[in-house]
PDB file of C-alpha atoms in Angstrom:
ATOM      1  CA  MET A   1       3.147  18.705  -1.393  1.00 49.00           C
ATOM      2  CA  THR A   2       5.976  16.674  -2.942  1.00 47.00           C
ATOM      3  CA  HIS A   3       8.188  15.109  -0.298  1.00 47.00           C
ATOM      4  CA  PRO A   4      11.661  16.694  -0.342  1.00 44.00           C
ATOM      5  CA  SER A   5      13.465  13.329  -0.452  1.00 42.00           C
ATOM      6  CA  ILE A   6      12.071  12.470  -3.876  1.00 40.00           C
ATOM      7  CA  THR A   7      14.949  12.728  -6.306  1.00 40.00           C
ATOM      8  CA  SER A   8      15.084  13.050 -10.048  1.00 42.00           C
ATOM      9  CA  ALA A   9      16.633   9.588 -10.177  1.00 41.00           C
ATOM     10  CA  ALA A  10      13.620   8.140  -8.419  1.00 43.00           C
ATOM     11  CA  THR A  11      11.375   9.904 -10.894  1.00 43.00           C
ATOM     12  CA  ARG A  12      13.258   8.348 -13.793  1.00 42.00           C
ATOM     13  CA  ARG A  13      12.912   4.906 -12.221  1.00 43.00           C
ATOM     14  CA  ARG A  14       9.181   5.519 -11.778  1.00 45.00           C
ATOM     15  CA  SER A  15       8.758   6.381 -15.447  1.00 42.00           C
ATOM     16  CA  ALA A  16      10.602   3.240 -16.500  1.00 41.00           C
ATOM     17  CA  ALA A  17       8.572   0.972 -14.232  1.00 42.00           C
ATOM     18  CA  ARG A  18       5.084   2.489 -14.377  1.00 41.00           C
ATOM     19  CA  ARG A  19       3.618  -0.025 -16.833  1.00 37.00           C
ATOM     20  CA  SER A  20       5.550  -3.115 -15.793  1.00 37.00           C
ATOM     21  CA  ALA A  21       2.468  -4.986 -14.543  1.00 38.00           C
ATOM     22  CA  ALA A  22      -0.153  -3.803 -17.022  1.00 34.00           C
ATOM     23  CA  GLY A  23       0.382  -6.437 -19.721  1.00 34.00           C
ATOM     24  CA  LEU A  24       1.260  -9.455 -17.599  1.00 34.00           C
ATOM     25  CA  ALA A  25      -0.582 -12.628 -18.575  1.00 29.00           C
ATOM     26  CA  LEU A  26       0.774 -14.818 -15.801  1.00 34.00           C
ATOM     27  CA  LEU A  27       2.877 -13.654 -12.879  1.00 38.00           C
ATOM     28  CA  LEU A  28       4.142 -15.007  -9.601  1.00 36.00           C
ATOM     29  CA  LEU A  29       3.635 -12.266  -7.072  1.00 46.00           C
ATOM     30  CA  THR A  30       6.543 -13.416  -4.976  1.00 41.00           C
ATOM     31  CA  GLY A  31       8.833 -13.213  -7.980  1.00 38.00           C
ATOM     32  CA  VAL A  32       8.615  -9.457  -8.330  1.00 42.00           C
ATOM     33  CA  LEU A  33       9.035  -8.270  -4.762  1.00 44.00           C
ATOM     34  CA  ALA A  34      11.737  -5.655  -4.566  1.00 46.00           C
ATOM     35  CA  GLY A  35      12.108  -2.886  -2.052  1.00 51.00           C
ATOM     36  CA  CYS A  36      14.300   0.026  -1.151  1.00 63.00           C
ATOM     37  CA  ALA A  37      17.320  -2.199  -0.511  1.00 54.00           C
ATOM     38  CA  GLY A  38      17.029  -4.834  -3.228  1.00 44.00           C
ATOM     39  CA  SER A  39      15.217  -8.137  -3.545  1.00 40.00           C
ATOM     40  CA  ALA A  40      13.415  -9.466  -0.499  1.00 42.00           C
ATOM     41  CA  ASP A  41      13.595 -13.047   0.700  1.00 39.00           C
ATOM     42  CA  THR A  42      10.428 -14.674  -0.574  1.00 39.00           C
ATOM     43  CA  ALA A  43      10.777 -18.078   1.030  1.00 37.00           C
ATOM     44  CA  GLY A  44       7.473 -19.184   2.455  1.00 39.00           C
ATOM     45  CA  ALA A  45       5.487 -16.279   1.032  1.00 41.00           C
ATOM     46  CA  PRO A  46       2.205 -17.267  -0.608  1.00 43.00           C
ATOM     47  CA  VAL A  47       2.305 -17.811  -4.357  1.00 37.00           C
ATOM     48  CA  ARG A  48      -0.576 -16.265  -6.255  1.00 46.00           C
ATOM     49  CA  LEU A  49      -1.370 -16.248  -9.933  1.00 44.00           C
ATOM     50  CA  LEU A  50      -2.177 -12.884 -11.388  1.00 50.00           C
ATOM     51  CA  GLY A  51      -4.258 -12.547 -14.525  1.00 51.00           C
ATOM     52  CA  PRO A  52      -4.348  -9.765 -17.090  1.00 49.00           C
ATOM     53  CA  ALA A  53      -7.097  -7.164 -17.226  1.00 55.00           C
ATOM     54  CA  ARG A  54      -6.615  -4.815 -20.115  1.00 72.00           C
ATOM     55  CA  GLU A  55      -8.878  -2.168 -18.662  1.00 83.00           C
ATOM     56  CA  PHE A  56      -6.477  -1.608 -15.753  1.00 92.00           C
ATOM     57  CA  HIS A  57      -2.977  -0.170 -15.528  1.00 93.00           C
ATOM     58  CA  GLY A  58      -2.406  -2.343 -12.479  1.00 93.00           C
ATOM     59  CA  THR A  59      -2.716  -6.134 -12.564  1.00 92.00           C
ATOM     60  CA  TRP A  60      -6.043  -7.792 -11.786  1.00 91.00           C
ATOM     61  CA  LEU A  61      -5.856 -10.638  -9.280  1.00 88.00           C
ATOM     62  CA  GLU A  62      -7.736 -13.623 -10.646  1.00 86.00           C
ATOM     63  CA  GLN A  63      -7.212 -15.265  -7.265  1.00 88.00           C
ATOM     64  CA  PRO A  64      -7.859 -12.512  -4.691  1.00 91.00           C
ATOM     65  CA  LEU A  65      -5.387 -11.944  -1.898  1.00 90.00           C
ATOM     66  CA  PRO A  66      -6.755 -11.827   1.661  1.00 92.00           C
ATOM     67  CA  GLU A  67      -6.538  -8.529   3.474  1.00 95.00           C
ATOM     68  CA  PRO A  68      -4.298  -9.089   6.521  1.00 95.00           C
ATOM     69  CA  ASP A  69      -6.295  -9.868   9.640  1.00 96.00           C
ATOM     70  CA  VAL A  70      -4.203  -7.823  12.027  1.00 97.00           C
ATOM     71  CA  THR A  71      -4.477  -5.147  14.691  1.00 98.00           C
ATOM     72  CA  LEU A  72      -1.662  -2.602  14.813  1.00 98.00           C
ATOM     73  CA  THR A  73      -1.107   0.830  16.361  1.00 98.00           C
ATOM     74  CA  ASP A  74      -2.123   4.029  14.563  1.00 98.00           C
ATOM     75  CA  THR A  75      -0.520   7.467  14.756  1.00 97.00           C
ATOM     76  CA  SER A  76      -2.663   8.341  17.779  1.00 97.00           C
ATOM     77  CA  SER A  77      -1.201   5.295  19.570  1.00 97.00           C
ATOM     78  CA  LYS A  78      -4.599   3.575  19.425  1.00 97.00           C
ATOM     79  CA  PRO A  79      -5.353   0.030  18.211  1.00 98.00           C
ATOM     80  CA  PHE A  80      -6.339  -0.162  14.551  1.00 98.00           C
ATOM     81  CA  ASP A  81      -8.021  -3.344  13.333  1.00 98.00           C
ATOM     82  CA  LEU A  82      -7.192  -3.365   9.630  1.00 97.00           C
ATOM     83  CA  ARG A  83     -10.221  -5.367   8.544  1.00 96.00           C
ATOM     84  CA  ARG A  84     -12.776  -3.854  10.888  1.00 95.00           C
ATOM     85  CA  ASP A  85     -11.650  -0.276  10.457  1.00 96.00           C
ATOM     86  CA  THR A  86     -11.562  -0.415   6.652  1.00 94.00           C
ATOM     87  CA  ALA A  87     -14.680  -2.538   6.099  1.00 92.00           C
ATOM     88  CA  GLY A  88     -16.933  -1.265   3.339  1.00 92.00           C
ATOM     89  CA  ARG A  89     -14.188   0.773   1.682  1.00 94.00           C
ATOM     90  CA  LEU A  90     -11.759   0.384  -1.180  1.00 96.00           C
ATOM     91  CA  THR A  91      -8.515   0.119   0.773  1.00 97.00           C
ATOM     92  CA  LEU A  92      -5.015   0.610  -0.621  1.00 98.00           C
ATOM     93  CA  VAL A  93      -2.345  -1.014   1.560  1.00 98.00           C
ATOM     94  CA  TYR A  94       1.354  -0.254   1.235  1.00 97.00           C
ATOM     95  CA  PHE A  95       4.240  -1.606   3.321  1.00 96.00           C
ATOM     96  CA  GLY A  96       7.218   0.746   3.581  1.00 95.00           C
ATOM     97  CA  TYR A  97       9.171   2.938   5.984  1.00 95.00           C
ATOM     98  CA  THR A  98       9.794   6.615   6.603  1.00 95.00           C
ATOM     99  CA  HIS A  99      13.591   6.478   6.171  1.00 94.00           C
ATOM    100  CA  CYS A 100      13.236   4.951   2.705  1.00 91.00           C
ATOM    101  CA  PRO A 101      15.393   7.018   0.327  1.00 89.00           C
ATOM    102  CA  ASP A 102      13.301   6.830  -2.831  1.00 89.00           C
ATOM    103  CA  ILE A 103      10.578   4.257  -3.564  1.00 93.00           C
ATOM    104  CA  CYS A 104       8.402   4.852  -0.494  1.00 94.00           C
ATOM    105  CA  PRO A 105       8.153   8.652  -0.716  1.00 95.00           C
ATOM    106  CA  THR A 106       7.648   8.436  -4.480  1.00 95.00           C
ATOM    107  CA  THR A 107       4.812   5.930  -4.039  1.00 96.00           C
ATOM    108  CA  LEU A 108       3.136   8.032  -1.334  1.00 96.00           C
ATOM    109  CA  ALA A 109       3.472  11.151  -3.484  1.00 96.00           C
ATOM    110  CA  ASP A 110       1.803   9.393  -6.430  1.00 97.00           C
ATOM    111  CA  LEU A 111      -1.012   8.092  -4.225  1.00 97.00           C
ATOM    112  CA  THR A 112      -1.519  11.561  -2.760  1.00 97.00           C
ATOM    113  CA  GLY A 113      -1.698  13.063  -6.229  1.00 96.00           C
ATOM    114  CA  ALA A 114      -4.299  10.496  -7.196  1.00 97.00           C
ATOM    115  CA  LEU A 115      -6.468  11.218  -4.158  1.00 96.00           C
ATOM    116  CA  ARG A 116      -6.457  14.918  -4.964  1.00 96.00           C
ATOM    117  CA  ASN A 117      -7.699  14.218  -8.480  1.00 97.00           C
ATOM    118  CA  LEU A 118     -10.679  12.127  -7.414  1.00 96.00           C
ATOM    119  CA  SER A 119     -14.075  13.614  -6.638  1.00 95.00           C
ATOM    120  CA  LYS A 120     -15.060  13.974  -2.988  1.00 95.00           C
ATOM    121  CA  ALA A 121     -17.657  11.226  -3.409  1.00 95.00           C
ATOM    122  CA  GLN A 122     -14.985   8.885  -4.788  1.00 95.00           C
ATOM    123  CA  ARG A 123     -12.411   9.883  -2.207  1.00 95.00           C
ATOM    124  CA  ASP A 124     -14.859   9.235   0.631  1.00 94.00           C
ATOM    125  CA  LYS A 125     -15.003   5.566  -0.398  1.00 95.00           C
ATOM    126  CA  ILE A 126     -11.245   5.024  -0.297  1.00 96.00           C
ATOM    127  CA  SER A 127      -8.782   4.423   2.526  1.00 96.00           C
ATOM    128  CA  VAL A 128      -5.006   4.462   2.120  1.00 97.00           C
ATOM    129  CA  VAL A 129      -3.051   2.553   4.763  1.00 98.00           C
ATOM    130  CA  PHE A 130       0.704   2.788   5.229  1.00 98.00           C
ATOM    131  CA  ILE A 131       2.209  -0.010   7.362  1.00 98.00           C
ATOM    132  CA  THR A 132       5.801   0.467   8.456  1.00 96.00           C
ATOM    133  CA  THR A 133       8.391  -2.225   7.834  1.00 95.00           C
ATOM    134  CA  ASP A 134      10.758  -0.481  10.253  1.00 94.00           C
ATOM    135  CA  PRO A 135       8.919  -0.287  13.586  1.00 96.00           C
ATOM    136  CA  ASP A 136      12.094   0.306  15.598  1.00 94.00           C
ATOM    137  CA  ARG A 137      12.465   3.776  14.086  1.00 94.00           C
ATOM    138  CA  ASP A 138       8.897   4.408  12.946  1.00 96.00           C
ATOM    139  CA  THR A 139       7.037   5.373  16.100  1.00 97.00           C
ATOM    140  CA  PRO A 140       3.474   6.725  15.826  1.00 98.00           C
ATOM    141  CA  ASP A 141       4.779  10.304  16.050  1.00 97.00           C
ATOM    142  CA  VAL A 142       7.439   9.730  13.392  1.00 97.00           C
ATOM    143  CA  ILE A 143       4.916   8.219  10.987  1.00 98.00           C
ATOM    144  CA  LYS A 144       2.406  10.996  11.651  1.00 97.00           C
ATOM    145  CA  SER A 145       4.976  13.675  10.911  1.00 97.00           C
ATOM    146  CA  TRP A 146       6.135  11.918   7.729  1.00 96.00           C
ATOM    147  CA  LEU A 147       2.627  11.363   6.380  1.00 97.00           C
ATOM    148  CA  ALA A 148       1.767  15.023   7.014  1.00 96.00           C
ATOM    149  CA  ALA A 149       3.982  15.863   4.030  1.00 95.00           C
ATOM    150  CA  PHE A 150       1.621  13.843   1.843  1.00 96.00           C
ATOM    151  CA  ASP A 151      -1.999  13.572   3.011  1.00 94.00           C
ATOM    152  CA  SER A 152      -3.121  13.593   6.635  1.00 90.00           C
ATOM    153  CA  SER A 153      -5.999  11.240   5.810  1.00 94.00           C
ATOM    154  CA  ILE A 154      -3.568   8.385   5.137  1.00 97.00           C
ATOM    155  CA  VAL A 155      -3.667   5.872   7.997  1.00 98.00           C
ATOM    156  CA  GLY A 156      -0.209   5.109   9.381  1.00 98.00           C
ATOM    157  CA  LEU A 157       0.372   1.921  11.365  1.00 98.00           C
ATOM    158  CA  THR A 158       3.186   0.414  13.389  1.00 98.00           C
ATOM    159  CA  GLY A 159       3.610  -2.532  15.747  1.00 97.00           C
ATOM    160  CA  ASP A 160       6.102  -5.274  16.516  1.00 95.00           C
ATOM    161  CA  TYR A 161       8.117  -6.522  13.553  1.00 95.00           C
ATOM    162  CA  ALA A 162       6.999 -10.156  13.767  1.00 95.00           C
ATOM    163  CA  THR A 163       3.323  -9.156  13.583  1.00 97.00           C
ATOM    164  CA  ILE A 164       3.947  -6.802  10.656  1.00 96.00           C
ATOM    165  CA  ARG A 165       5.972  -9.392   8.756  1.00 94.00           C
ATOM    166  CA  SER A 166       3.261 -12.008   9.285  1.00 95.00           C
ATOM    167  CA  ALA A 167       0.608  -9.582   8.026  1.00 96.00           C
ATOM    168  CA  ALA A 168       2.675  -8.766   4.950  1.00 94.00           C
ATOM    169  CA  LYS A 169       3.321 -12.440   4.240  1.00 92.00           C
ATOM    170  CA  SER A 170      -0.418 -13.210   4.391  1.00 92.00           C
ATOM    171  CA  ALA A 171      -0.886 -10.764   1.506  1.00 91.00           C
ATOM    172  CA  GLY A 172       2.088 -12.049  -0.468  1.00 89.00           C
ATOM    173  CA  ILE A 173       4.408  -9.167   0.410  1.00 91.00           C
ATOM    174  CA  ALA A 174       7.871 -10.275   1.514  1.00 87.00           C
ATOM    175  CA  LEU A 175       9.891  -8.400   4.132  1.00 89.00           C
ATOM    176  CA  GLU A 176      13.520  -8.914   5.062  1.00 87.00           C
ATOM    177  CA  PRO A 177      15.041  -7.807   8.377  1.00 85.00           C
ATOM    178  CA  PRO A 178      17.945  -5.397   7.949  1.00 81.00           C
ATOM    179  CA  ALA A 179      21.390  -6.962   8.240  1.00 79.00           C
ATOM    180  CA  THR A 180      22.336  -4.217  10.665  1.00 72.00           C
ATOM    181  CA  LYS A 181      20.520  -1.518  12.593  1.00 79.00           C
ATOM    182  CA  LYS A 182      23.519   0.757  12.831  1.00 77.00           C
ATOM    183  CA  GLY A 183      23.670   4.062  11.022  1.00 73.00           C
ATOM    184  CA  ALA A 184      21.302   4.938   8.173  1.00 82.00           C
ATOM    185  CA  TYR A 185      20.323   1.353   7.403  1.00 83.00           C
ATOM    186  CA  GLU A 186      17.767   0.388   4.759  1.00 86.00           C
ATOM    187  CA  VAL A 187      14.945  -2.146   4.954  1.00 87.00           C
ATOM    188  CA  THR A 188      14.080  -4.469   2.087  1.00 85.00           C
ATOM    189  CA  HIS A 189      10.361  -4.891   1.417  1.00 90.00           C
ATOM    190  CA  GLY A 190       7.885  -5.608  -1.345  1.00 89.00           C
ATOM    191  CA  ALA A 191       7.072  -2.344  -3.073  1.00 90.00           C
ATOM    192  CA  GLN A 192       3.580  -3.068  -4.381  1.00 94.00           C
ATOM    193  CA  VAL A 193       0.314  -1.373  -3.427  1.00 96.00           C
ATOM    194  CA  ILE A 194      -2.628  -3.773  -3.050  1.00 96.00           C
ATOM    195  CA  ALA A 195      -6.234  -2.636  -3.478  1.00 97.00           C
ATOM    196  CA  PHE A 196      -8.700  -4.514  -1.246  1.00 96.00           C
ATOM    197  CA  ASP A 197     -12.459  -4.340  -1.739  1.00 94.00           C
ATOM    198  CA  GLY A 198     -15.052  -3.882   0.996  1.00 92.00           C
ATOM    199  CA  THR A 199     -15.085  -7.612   1.715  1.00 91.00           C
ATOM    200  CA  HIS A 200     -11.335  -7.754   2.396  1.00 94.00           C
ATOM    201  CA  GLN A 201     -10.341  -9.294  -0.938  1.00 93.00           C
ATOM    202  CA  GLY A 202      -7.270  -7.986  -2.739  1.00 94.00           C
ATOM    203  CA  ARG A 203      -8.376  -7.299  -6.313  1.00 93.00           C
ATOM    204  CA  LEU A 204      -5.668  -5.233  -7.983  1.00 95.00           C
ATOM    205  CA  ILE A 205      -1.951  -4.852  -7.485  1.00 95.00           C
ATOM    206  CA  PHE A 206      -0.007  -1.753  -8.480  1.00 95.00           C
ATOM    207  CA  SER A 207       3.690  -2.064  -9.189  1.00 91.00           C
ATOM    208  CA  SER A 208       6.277   0.396  -7.978  1.00 88.00           C
ATOM    209  CA  GLY A 209       6.317   3.373 -10.326  1.00 91.00           C
ATOM    210  CA  THR A 210       2.582   3.563 -11.020  1.00 95.00           C
ATOM    211  CA  SER A 211       1.770   7.196 -11.820  1.00 96.00           C
ATOM    212  CA  SER A 212      -0.915   9.331 -10.194  1.00 96.00           C
ATOM    213  CA  ALA A 213      -2.845   9.399 -13.477  1.00 97.00           C
ATOM    214  CA  ASP A 214      -2.851   5.597 -13.672  1.00 96.00           C
ATOM    215  CA  TYR A 215      -3.961   5.313 -10.053  1.00 97.00           C
ATOM    216  CA  VAL A 216      -6.836   7.713 -10.742  1.00 97.00           C
ATOM    217  CA  ALA A 217      -8.001   5.802 -13.805  1.00 96.00           C
ATOM    218  CA  ASP A 218      -7.868   2.436 -12.053  1.00 96.00           C
ATOM    219  CA  LEU A 219      -9.444   3.603  -8.798  1.00 97.00           C
ATOM    220  CA  ARG A 220     -12.408   5.064 -10.657  1.00 96.00           C
ATOM    221  CA  LYS A 221     -12.912   1.759 -12.474  1.00 94.00           C
ATOM    222  CA  LEU A 222     -12.468  -0.269  -9.292  1.00 94.00           C
ATOM    223  CA  LEU A 223     -15.128   1.740  -7.470  1.00 94.00           C
ATOM    224  CA  GLY A 224     -17.590   0.736 -10.161  1.00 90.00           C
ATOM    225  CA  ARG A 225     -16.519  -2.890 -10.281  1.00 86.00           C
ATOM    226  CA  VAL A 226     -15.769  -4.208  -6.794  1.00 86.00           C
ATOM    227  CA  THR A 227     -18.036  -4.786  -3.816  1.00 83.00           C
ATOM    228  CA  LEU A 228     -18.217  -2.083  -1.172  1.00 85.00           C
ATOM    229  CA  GLU A 229     -20.492  -2.959   1.718  1.00 71.00           C
ATOM    230  CA  THR A 230     -22.030  -0.466   4.101  1.00 51.00           C
ATOM    231  CA  SER A 231     -20.409  -0.689   7.511  1.00 46.00           C
ATOM    232  CA  THR A 232     -20.205   1.133  10.797  1.00 43.00           C
ATOM    233  CA  PRO A 233     -17.193   3.442  11.006  1.00 43.00           C
ATOM    234  CA  GLY A 234     -14.358   1.938  12.998  1.00 45.00           C
ATOM    235  CA  THR A 235     -11.745   3.436  15.257  1.00 40.00           C
ATOM    236  CA  GLY A 236      -9.972   4.819  12.233  1.00 42.00           C
ATOM    237  CA  GLY A 237     -12.537   7.606  12.139  1.00 38.00           C
ATOM    238  CA  GLN A 238     -13.488   7.003   8.516  1.00 41.00           C
ATOM    239  CA  GLU A 239     -16.987   6.992   7.096  1.00 39.00           C
ATOM    240  CA  ALA A 240     -18.446   3.908   5.470  1.00 36.00           C
ATOM    241  CA  ALA A 241     -18.993   3.757   1.745  1.00 36.00           C
ATOM    242  CA  SER A 242     -22.514   3.852   0.494  1.00 35.00           C
TER     243      SER A 242
END
């Protein structure tokens, strides 16, 4: 189901941006972080060199990014250890928030479309994790309700802001606290989706605007290229990849 807040303007922006990372030969990750409210402060965020990989629509990480080593709270109000509970799976991590007016719902809609176009065997090896950048408003119940408009299998996480910001920074995603928390405020955050392999290494980064078709093509290739180790299912209730 397409989320009702997705506008035609957002769709036009997606079309314009969908291939922005595909042909990059050398890129500073922290130089392209932009979220729903403009450019995020990137001071202190890790700098990583990204290398081209013509077979992907996303950008291959020559120097892998570490999957955040963090425990947050899922939509059942239970602890979710990101590394333990996604071990052995291809894991797509996205930082955003439910009140985001355009980029976040568009990204989730594209990811949902991609999941629906993968085979069951492929889908069973993939986890999608949404981590809020707005924990004051995004309670477990709020996130659960919002994700239900996309795909109920998507893991939604919240926690205290400092922990979330630290986790994002460890993966090269910059967050910026809102200038005010009055009214319908927006939160600036990096808008990329990072694909981590079964050993917690970030291998591919998708820019904002990546289409469902491009996600499908890249995810199929990633499943055949990256390491997925067999693991015991964690508290996230997901089966391990074979």
